[in-house]
Short mmCIF file of C-alpha atoms in Angstrom, two decimals:
data_model
loop_
_atom_site.label_atom_id
_atom_site.label_comp_id
_atom_site.label_asym_id
_atom_site.label_seq_id
_atom_site.Cartn_x
_atom_site.Cartn_y
_atom_site.Cartn_z
CA MET V 260 82.05 -58.60 70.90
CA GLU V 261 84.57 -55.58 71.18
CA GLU V 262 82.09 -52.34 71.83
CA LYS V 263 82.85 -49.16 69.39
CA LYS V 264 82.45 -46.34 71.00
CA GLU V 265 80.73 -43.30 70.01
CA PRO V 266 82.77 -39.83 71.27
CA ARG V 267 79.96 -38.28 73.28
CA MET V 268 79.05 -35.69 71.57
CA VAL V 269 76.82 -32.16 73.05
CA ASN V 270 75.67 -29.18 70.98
CA GLY V 271 77.52 -30.79 67.94
CA VAL V 272 80.88 -30.47 69.72
CA ASN V 273 83.15 -33.66 70.23
CA ILE V 274 83.61 -33.54 73.95
CA GLU V 275 86.26 -35.95 74.19
CA GLN V 276 88.18 -34.48 71.90
CA LEU V 277 87.56 -31.15 74.41
CA PHE V 278 89.13 -32.50 77.04
CA GLY V 279 92.03 -35.50 75.28
CA THR V 280 93.21 -32.12 72.95
CA LEU V 281 93.08 -30.10 77.43
CA ASP V 282 95.61 -33.39 78.71
CA LEU V 283 97.88 -32.62 76.01
CA ILE V 284 97.93 -28.52 76.82
CA LYS V 285 98.29 -30.33 80.43
CA GLN V 286 101.08 -32.72 79.32
CA ASN V 287 102.48 -30.07 76.85
CA PRO V 288 101.98 -26.30 76.84
CA GLU V 289 103.38 -25.87 73.70
CA VAL V 290 100.43 -27.97 72.04
CA ALA V 291 98.60 -24.19 72.30
CA LYS V 292 101.06 -23.05 70.67
CA PHE V 293 98.74 -21.02 67.93
CA LYS V 294 99.88 -18.42 64.67
CA PHE V 295 97.14 -17.35 62.49
CA ARG V 296 97.57 -15.14 58.94
CA ALA V 297 95.78 -13.56 56.93
CA THR V 298 97.10 -11.83 52.77
CA ASN V 299 95.79 -9.01 51.47
CA LYS V 300 96.06 -7.39 48.34
CA TRP V 301 94.53 -4.24 47.20
CA ILE V 302 92.07 -3.85 44.07
CA ASN V 303 90.86 -0.27 43.29
CA GLY V 304 89.79 3.26 45.45
CA THR V 305 87.91 1.40 48.71
CA HIS V 306 87.98 -2.02 47.22
CA CYS V 307 90.79 -4.63 48.39
CA GLN V 308 90.35 -8.58 48.91
CA ALA V 309 92.15 -10.84 51.70
CA THR V 310 92.81 -14.39 52.00
CA VAL V 311 93.36 -17.06 54.98
CA ARG V 312 94.62 -20.45 54.51
CA ASP V 313 97.52 -21.85 56.35
CA PHE V 314 97.87 -21.33 60.29
CA TYR V 315 99.95 -22.84 62.56
CA GLY V 316 99.29 -25.15 66.10
CA ALA V 317 98.83 -28.36 67.73
CA LEU V 318 102.97 -28.22 66.98
CA LYS V 319 102.09 -28.37 63.35
CA GLU V 320 101.86 -25.44 59.96
CA ASP V 321 98.33 -26.97 58.97
CA THR V 322 97.36 -26.10 54.90
CA SER V 323 95.03 -28.00 54.22
CA ARG V 324 92.06 -26.02 54.56
CA GLN V 325 91.19 -24.18 51.04
CA PRO V 326 92.03 -20.60 49.86
CA ALA V 327 88.82 -18.11 51.32
CA VAL V 328 88.60 -14.86 50.45
CA PHE V 329 87.49 -11.61 51.92
CA HIS V 330 86.33 -8.75 49.44
CA MET V 331 86.66 -5.52 51.28
CA ASP V 332 85.17 -2.22 50.24
CA GLU V 333 82.70 0.96 51.64
CA PRO V 334 79.36 1.67 50.93
CA PRO V 335 79.32 5.13 48.33
CA VAL V 336 78.60 6.89 51.47
CA LEU V 337 82.21 6.53 52.37
CA LEU V 338 83.74 6.90 48.94
CA GLY V 339 83.78 2.84 47.85
CA ASN V 340 81.28 0.16 45.52
CA SER V 341 80.07 -2.25 48.21
CA GLN V 342 81.88 -4.10 46.61
CA GLY V 343 81.79 -6.04 49.45
CA THR V 344 81.62 -5.66 53.74
CA ASN V 345 83.49 -2.90 55.32
CA PRO V 346 86.81 -3.19 57.18
CA VAL V 347 84.90 -2.49 60.64
CA GLU V 348 82.66 -3.95 59.74
CA TYR V 349 84.12 -7.63 59.74
CA LEU V 350 85.76 -7.20 62.19
CA LEU V 351 81.76 -7.47 64.42
CA VAL V 352 81.08 -10.27 62.48
CA ALA V 353 85.07 -11.82 64.23
CA LEU V 354 83.33 -10.45 67.45
CA SER V 355 79.90 -12.36 67.18
CA GLY V 356 81.62 -15.94 65.88
CA CYS V 357 84.87 -15.71 68.72
CA LEU V 358 81.96 -15.42 71.37
CA THR V 359 79.10 -17.17 70.42
CA THR V 360 81.28 -20.22 69.60
CA SER V 361 82.98 -19.47 73.04
CA LEU V 362 79.25 -19.50 74.46
CA VAL V 363 78.53 -22.73 72.91
CA ALA V 364 82.25 -24.75 73.76
CA HIS V 365 82.20 -24.25 77.52
CA ALA V 366 77.90 -24.74 77.53
CA SER V 367 79.01 -27.89 76.05
CA ALA V 368 82.15 -28.39 78.61
CA LYS V 369 79.83 -28.54 81.73
CA GLY V 370 77.02 -30.28 78.87
CA VAL V 371 74.50 -27.85 79.20
CA LYS V 372 71.52 -29.07 76.21
CA ILE V 373 71.43 -25.39 73.87
CA ARG V 374 68.63 -24.92 71.07
CA SER V 375 69.54 -21.45 69.20
CA VAL V 376 71.72 -18.60 70.20
CA GLU V 377 71.87 -15.33 68.64
CA SER V 378 72.45 -12.25 68.64
CA ARG V 379 73.13 -8.91 66.98
CA TYR V 380 76.47 -6.28 67.39
CA GLU V 381 76.35 -2.38 67.23
CA GLY V 382 79.24 -0.24 67.70
CA ASP V 383 79.77 3.69 67.33
CA ILE V 384 82.35 5.44 64.86
CA ASP V 385 82.81 8.79 64.60
CA LEU V 386 84.54 9.52 61.19
CA GLN V 387 85.77 12.65 62.48
CA GLY V 388 89.08 9.65 63.91
CA PHE V 389 89.31 8.27 60.83
CA LEU V 390 89.30 12.62 58.88
CA GLY V 391 92.23 13.99 61.07
CA LEU V 392 89.78 16.55 61.74
CA SER V 393 89.06 16.58 65.63
CA GLU V 394 92.50 14.46 67.97
CA ASP V 395 90.18 13.93 70.86
CA VAL V 396 87.64 11.87 68.64
CA PRO V 397 88.75 8.35 69.00
CA VAL V 398 89.16 6.90 65.57
CA GLY V 399 88.26 3.36 66.26
CA TYR V 400 85.15 2.29 68.18
CA GLN V 401 83.82 4.17 70.83
CA ASP V 402 81.88 1.01 71.33
CA ILE V 403 80.54 -1.77 70.96
CA ARG V 404 76.97 -3.50 72.71
CA VAL V 405 76.74 -6.88 71.91
CA TYR V 406 72.86 -8.20 72.20
CA PHE V 407 71.83 -12.02 72.60
CA LYS V 408 68.77 -14.50 72.96
CA ILE V 409 69.89 -17.86 74.23
CA ASP V 410 67.31 -20.54 73.75
CA ALA V 411 68.65 -24.34 76.44
CA ASP V 412 68.19 -26.05 79.17
CA ALA V 413 69.45 -23.30 81.58
CA SER V 414 68.14 -21.25 84.38
CA ASP V 415 68.43 -17.47 83.35
CA PRO V 416 70.91 -17.52 85.99
CA GLU V 417 72.12 -19.69 84.57
CA LYS V 418 71.84 -18.37 81.13
CA GLU V 419 73.48 -14.43 82.22
CA ASP V 420 77.12 -17.54 83.29
CA MET V 421 77.36 -18.83 79.95
CA VAL V 422 77.58 -14.89 78.56
CA ARG V 423 80.10 -14.07 81.22
CA MET V 424 82.08 -17.59 80.51
CA ALA V 425 81.61 -16.32 77.22
CA GLN V 426 83.73 -13.06 77.73
CA LYS V 427 85.46 -14.37 80.20
CA TYR V 428 86.99 -16.87 77.24
CA SER V 429 86.56 -15.66 73.95
CA PRO V 430 90.11 -14.11 72.00
CA VAL V 431 88.17 -11.36 69.86
CA PHE V 432 86.87 -10.27 72.75
CA ASN V 433 89.61 -9.41 74.81
CA THR V 434 91.50 -8.59 71.74
CA ILE V 435 89.32 -5.55 71.84
CA THR V 436 88.15 -5.22 75.25
CA LYS V 437 92.31 -6.02 76.52
CA SER V 438 94.34 -4.65 73.16
CA ALA V 439 97.39 -6.47 71.44
CA PRO V 440 99.94 -5.29 70.30
CA VAL V 441 100.06 -4.80 66.50
CA SER V 442 103.45 -3.94 63.91
CA VAL V 443 103.04 -2.60 60.79
CA HIS V 444 106.50 -2.85 59.06
CA LEU V 445 107.50 -1.58 55.47
CA GLU V 446 109.05 -4.50 53.10
CA SER V 447 111.53 -3.58 50.37
CA MET Q 180 79.66 25.24 25.49
CA GLU Q 181 79.13 23.83 28.83
CA GLU Q 182 81.91 22.62 30.20
CA LYS Q 183 81.01 18.83 32.22
CA LYS Q 184 83.85 18.87 35.41
CA GLU Q 185 84.66 15.36 36.13
CA PRO Q 186 85.58 13.25 39.54
CA ARG Q 187 89.72 13.94 40.38
CA MET Q 188 90.16 10.17 40.32
CA VAL Q 189 93.12 9.12 42.85
CA ASN Q 190 93.76 5.67 43.04
CA GLY Q 191 89.94 4.86 42.37
CA VAL Q 192 89.32 7.51 45.79
CA ASN Q 193 87.11 10.37 44.86
CA ILE Q 194 89.21 12.90 45.61
CA GLU Q 195 86.46 15.93 45.25
CA GLN Q 196 83.81 13.40 47.17
CA LEU Q 197 86.58 13.04 49.74
CA PHE Q 198 87.24 17.13 50.74
CA GLY Q 199 83.47 17.34 50.11
CA THR Q 200 82.94 14.94 52.64
CA LEU Q 201 85.24 16.57 54.88
CA ASP Q 202 83.05 20.45 54.30
CA LEU Q 203 80.01 18.69 55.52
CA ILE Q 204 81.48 17.05 58.34
CA LYS Q 205 83.37 20.74 59.57
CA GLN Q 206 80.09 22.41 58.95
CA ASN Q 207 77.81 19.58 61.12
CA PRO Q 208 80.21 17.28 62.55
CA GLU Q 209 76.72 15.05 63.52
CA VAL Q 210 77.24 14.32 59.42
CA ALA Q 211 80.64 11.71 60.95
CA LYS Q 212 78.74 9.96 62.75
CA PHE Q 213 78.49 6.09 61.82
CA LYS Q 214 76.43 2.52 63.96
CA PHE Q 215 78.47 -0.47 61.99
CA ARG Q 216 75.80 -3.54 62.89
CA ALA Q 217 75.79 -7.38 62.73
CA THR Q 218 73.87 -10.72 63.64
CA ASN Q 219 75.20 -14.05 64.60
CA LYS Q 220 73.45 -17.22 64.25
CA TRP Q 221 74.70 -20.22 65.86
CA ILE Q 222 74.07 -23.27 63.38
CA ASN Q 223 75.62 -26.12 65.52
CA GLY Q 224 79.27 -27.18 66.94
CA THR Q 225 81.89 -24.82 66.38
CA HIS Q 226 79.21 -23.71 62.89
CA CYS Q 227 77.61 -19.89 63.37
CA GLN Q 228 76.74 -17.51 60.83
CA ALA Q 229 76.82 -13.43 60.32
CA THR Q 230 74.61 -11.29 58.83
CA VAL Q 231 76.12 -7.68 57.63
CA ARG Q 232 73.08 -5.40 55.62
CA ASP Q 233 72.59 -2.08 57.67
CA PHE Q 234 74.20 1.05 59.48
CA TYR Q 235 73.56 4.43 59.71
CA GLY Q 236 75.72 7.01 58.94
CA ALA Q 237 75.36 11.05 56.94
CA LEU Q 238 72.93 11.25 59.75
CA LYS Q 239 70.77 8.70 57.84
CA GLU Q 240 69.32 4.84 57.85
CA ASP Q 241 71.07 2.98 55.20
CA THR Q 242 68.90 0.16 53.91
CA SER Q 243 69.49 -0.24 50.26
CA ARG Q 244 73.27 -3.24 50.86
CA GLN Q 245 72.35 -7.02 49.85
CA PRO Q 246 72.77 -9.07 53.12
CA ALA Q 247 76.21 -10.25 53.48
CA VAL Q 248 76.22 -13.79 54.40
CA PHE Q 249 79.63 -15.10 56.77
CA HIS Q 250 80.91 -19.06 58.23
CA MET Q 251 82.56 -19.50 60.84
CA ASP Q 252 83.51 -22.37 61.30
CA GLU Q 253 87.48 -24.10 63.53
CA PRO Q 254 89.25 -27.17 61.94
CA PRO Q 255 90.21 -29.95 62.96
CA VAL Q 256 92.46 -29.52 65.13
CA LEU Q 257 89.96 -27.64 67.28
CA LEU Q 258 86.09 -29.44 66.72
CA GLY Q 259 84.97 -27.93 63.90
CA ASN Q 260 85.12 -28.89 59.67
CA SER Q 261 86.13 -26.84 58.75
CA GLN Q 262 82.93 -24.82 57.26
CA GLY Q 263 83.97 -20.98 57.51
CA THR Q 264 86.60 -19.44 58.81
CA ASN Q 265 87.36 -19.10 62.13
CA PRO Q 266 86.79 -15.21 64.53
CA VAL Q 267 90.37 -15.12 64.76
CA GLU Q 268 90.83 -15.00 62.12
CA TYR Q 269 88.31 -12.55 60.76
CA LEU Q 270 89.65 -10.42 63.11
CA LEU Q 271 92.76 -10.13 60.96
CA VAL Q 272 90.85 -9.46 57.14
CA ALA Q 273 89.71 -7.06 58.72
CA LEU Q 274 92.78 -5.51 60.36
CA SER Q 275 94.81 -6.22 56.44
CA GLY Q 276 91.11 -3.99 54.84
CA CYS Q 277 91.20 -1.74 57.31
CA LEU Q 278 94.91 -0.40 57.27
CA THR Q 279 95.11 -1.42 53.94
CA THR Q 280 91.99 1.50 53.03
CA SER Q 281 94.08 4.26 55.64
CA LEU Q 282 97.03 3.68 53.84
CA VAL Q 283 95.06 4.93 49.95
CA ALA Q 284 92.66 6.68 51.33
CA HIS Q 285 95.59 9.18 52.55
CA ALA Q 286 98.35 8.71 50.26
CA SER Q 287 95.86 9.23 48.10
CA ALA Q 288 94.43 12.95 49.30
CA LYS Q 289 98.03 13.95 49.28
CA GLY Q 290 98.13 12.89 45.53
CA VAL Q 291 100.62 9.86 45.97
CA LYS Q 292 100.06 7.68 42.76
CA ILE Q 293 99.67 4.05 44.31
CA ARG Q 294 100.18 0.59 41.24
CA SER Q 295 100.70 -2.17 44.56
CA VAL Q 296 99.97 -3.13 47.93
CA GLU Q 297 100.24 -5.93 49.41
CA SER Q 298 100.14 -6.64 52.68
CA ARG Q 299 100.46 -10.63 54.89
CA TYR Q 300 100.07 -10.26 58.45
CA GLU Q 301 99.66 -13.51 61.40
CA GLY Q 302 98.79 -13.06 65.23
CA ASP Q 303 100.08 -15.29 68.35
CA ILE Q 304 97.54 -17.35 70.82
CA ASP Q 305 98.32 -19.61 73.41
CA LEU Q 306 94.97 -21.73 74.24
CA GLN Q 307 95.88 -22.16 77.20
CA GLY Q 308 93.92 -18.86 77.92
CA PHE Q 309 90.35 -19.86 76.06
CA LEU Q 310 90.63 -23.63 77.72
CA GLY Q 311 90.65 -21.92 81.46
CA LEU Q 312 94.16 -23.37 81.65
CA SER Q 313 96.19 -20.62 82.76
CA GLU Q 314 94.51 -17.21 84.49
CA ASP Q 315 98.41 -15.86 83.45
CA VAL Q 316 97.99 -15.73 79.80
CA PRO Q 317 95.97 -13.68 77.71
CA VAL Q 318 93.15 -14.68 76.36
CA GLY Q 319 93.71 -12.68 73.14
CA TYR Q 320 96.28 -12.28 70.59
CA GLN Q 321 99.39 -11.64 72.51
CA ASP Q 322 101.29 -10.06 69.19
CA ILE Q 323 99.69 -9.15 65.73
CA ARG Q 324 103.34 -8.46 63.27
CA VAL Q 325 102.48 -7.39 59.58
CA TYR Q 326 104.02 -7.12 56.72
CA PHE Q 327 102.93 -3.99 54.05
CA LYS Q 328 104.56 -3.92 50.27
CA ILE Q 329 103.84 -1.14 48.39
CA ASP Q 330 104.38 -0.45 45.11
CA ALA Q 331 104.35 3.35 44.24
CA ASP Q 332 105.67 7.77 42.99
CA ALA Q 333 106.73 8.19 46.79
CA SER Q 334 110.50 7.04 48.09
CA ASP Q 335 111.33 5.52 51.03
CA PRO Q 336 110.69 7.51 54.15
CA GLU Q 337 107.87 8.24 51.65
CA LYS Q 338 106.52 4.96 51.97
CA GLU Q 339 106.41 4.97 55.17
CA ASP Q 340 105.42 7.89 56.24
CA MET Q 341 101.93 5.87 54.86
CA VAL Q 342 102.48 3.16 57.02
CA ARG Q 343 102.34 5.60 59.45
CA MET Q 344 99.21 7.27 58.41
CA ALA Q 345 97.44 3.67 57.93
CA GLN Q 346 98.19 3.02 61.73
CA LYS Q 347 97.32 6.19 62.55
CA TYR Q 348 94.01 6.41 60.93
CA SER Q 349 92.99 2.89 60.75
CA PRO Q 350 90.18 2.22 63.25
CA VAL Q 351 90.23 -1.52 63.28
CA PHE Q 352 94.01 -0.95 64.59
CA ASN Q 353 93.25 1.26 67.06
CA THR Q 354 89.66 -0.52 68.27
CA ILE Q 355 92.96 -3.71 68.57
CA THR Q 356 96.06 -1.60 69.87
CA LYS Q 357 93.85 0.93 72.25
CA SER Q 358 91.06 -1.28 72.52
CA ALA Q 359 87.42 -0.58 73.21
CA PRO Q 360 84.77 -1.56 75.45
CA VAL Q 361 82.28 -4.13 74.36
CA SER Q 362 79.03 -4.98 76.68
CA VAL Q 363 76.81 -8.07 76.24
CA HIS Q 364 73.67 -8.00 77.17
CA LEU Q 365 70.67 -10.50 77.89
CA GLU Q 366 67.35 -10.68 76.35
CA SER Q 367 65.04 -12.48 77.13
#
């Protein structure tokens, strides 16, 4: 009788696929090159709508997902009608997902069993920057604080290490803390 | 007969409220200090869920909005089940909303009539960074490209200026291109 091999799952992460992907990339680093995309359409006032669908990665275009639409708006105190979460809050959402996924993926690769991961995020913005009232005030976030609570088969030092790995390997965390070049073009 | 004053709206932006806010902040810069927040809860594998609700700004806590929930997941090629858009795509969503809102707000303050603003975003990530396969490859976005199409009562040089203002005053653009400190703590 043939034995059917089940994928080894740790915390819902397919470890066989993870290490298989690592081997593929070691053989051909081009496999690791991804292009992520979004489009945006202004609606009215501070209300706009972004759409995410396709991406490029693992040597091919992926158009398998349905379009995901995100509404963004400001609250009334910032001239909007709260018809969506605002863009600087979406940045915290992105950071939260990326740190969490990085933490879980790297802990799972080490075989650490996780029961729960919760985190909260708070960032300071001084709108004097956005409004052009001061050249001395940063326009972007001045400081972002993150607090993790982890329930896992791990000691406190091991949990501290999980939080360090999350920061070391999270693409959004590294984009924010180390910066990335953004070129903006006008098309006719 | 009393004359009822209608707010002057340009592109859906309340210009009286905008200049009123500027005056308030000039009198008391504390009005401009905002704290934005999110929470995150891991679900399984690469799937997690963020929630945005309250924020602090204009000298008070704002809890008027309903909670907004965002699911994040990776596509199958990145070990997930596409139960949400992935975190690095959310970063592009945030950037798109912030550049668009900044562009519209600053053009509206100048009285420029806008008919449409559309933009698209593409960013490069080499997963050798995330996977720990190379210390030389950046973990975050290596390059992000943005393309705007604007239909407005403005000449091409004026549209170029609108795109420059968007970059100068967008908090998310400035967070990404100039970096921001993020401190990550473990709570017991």
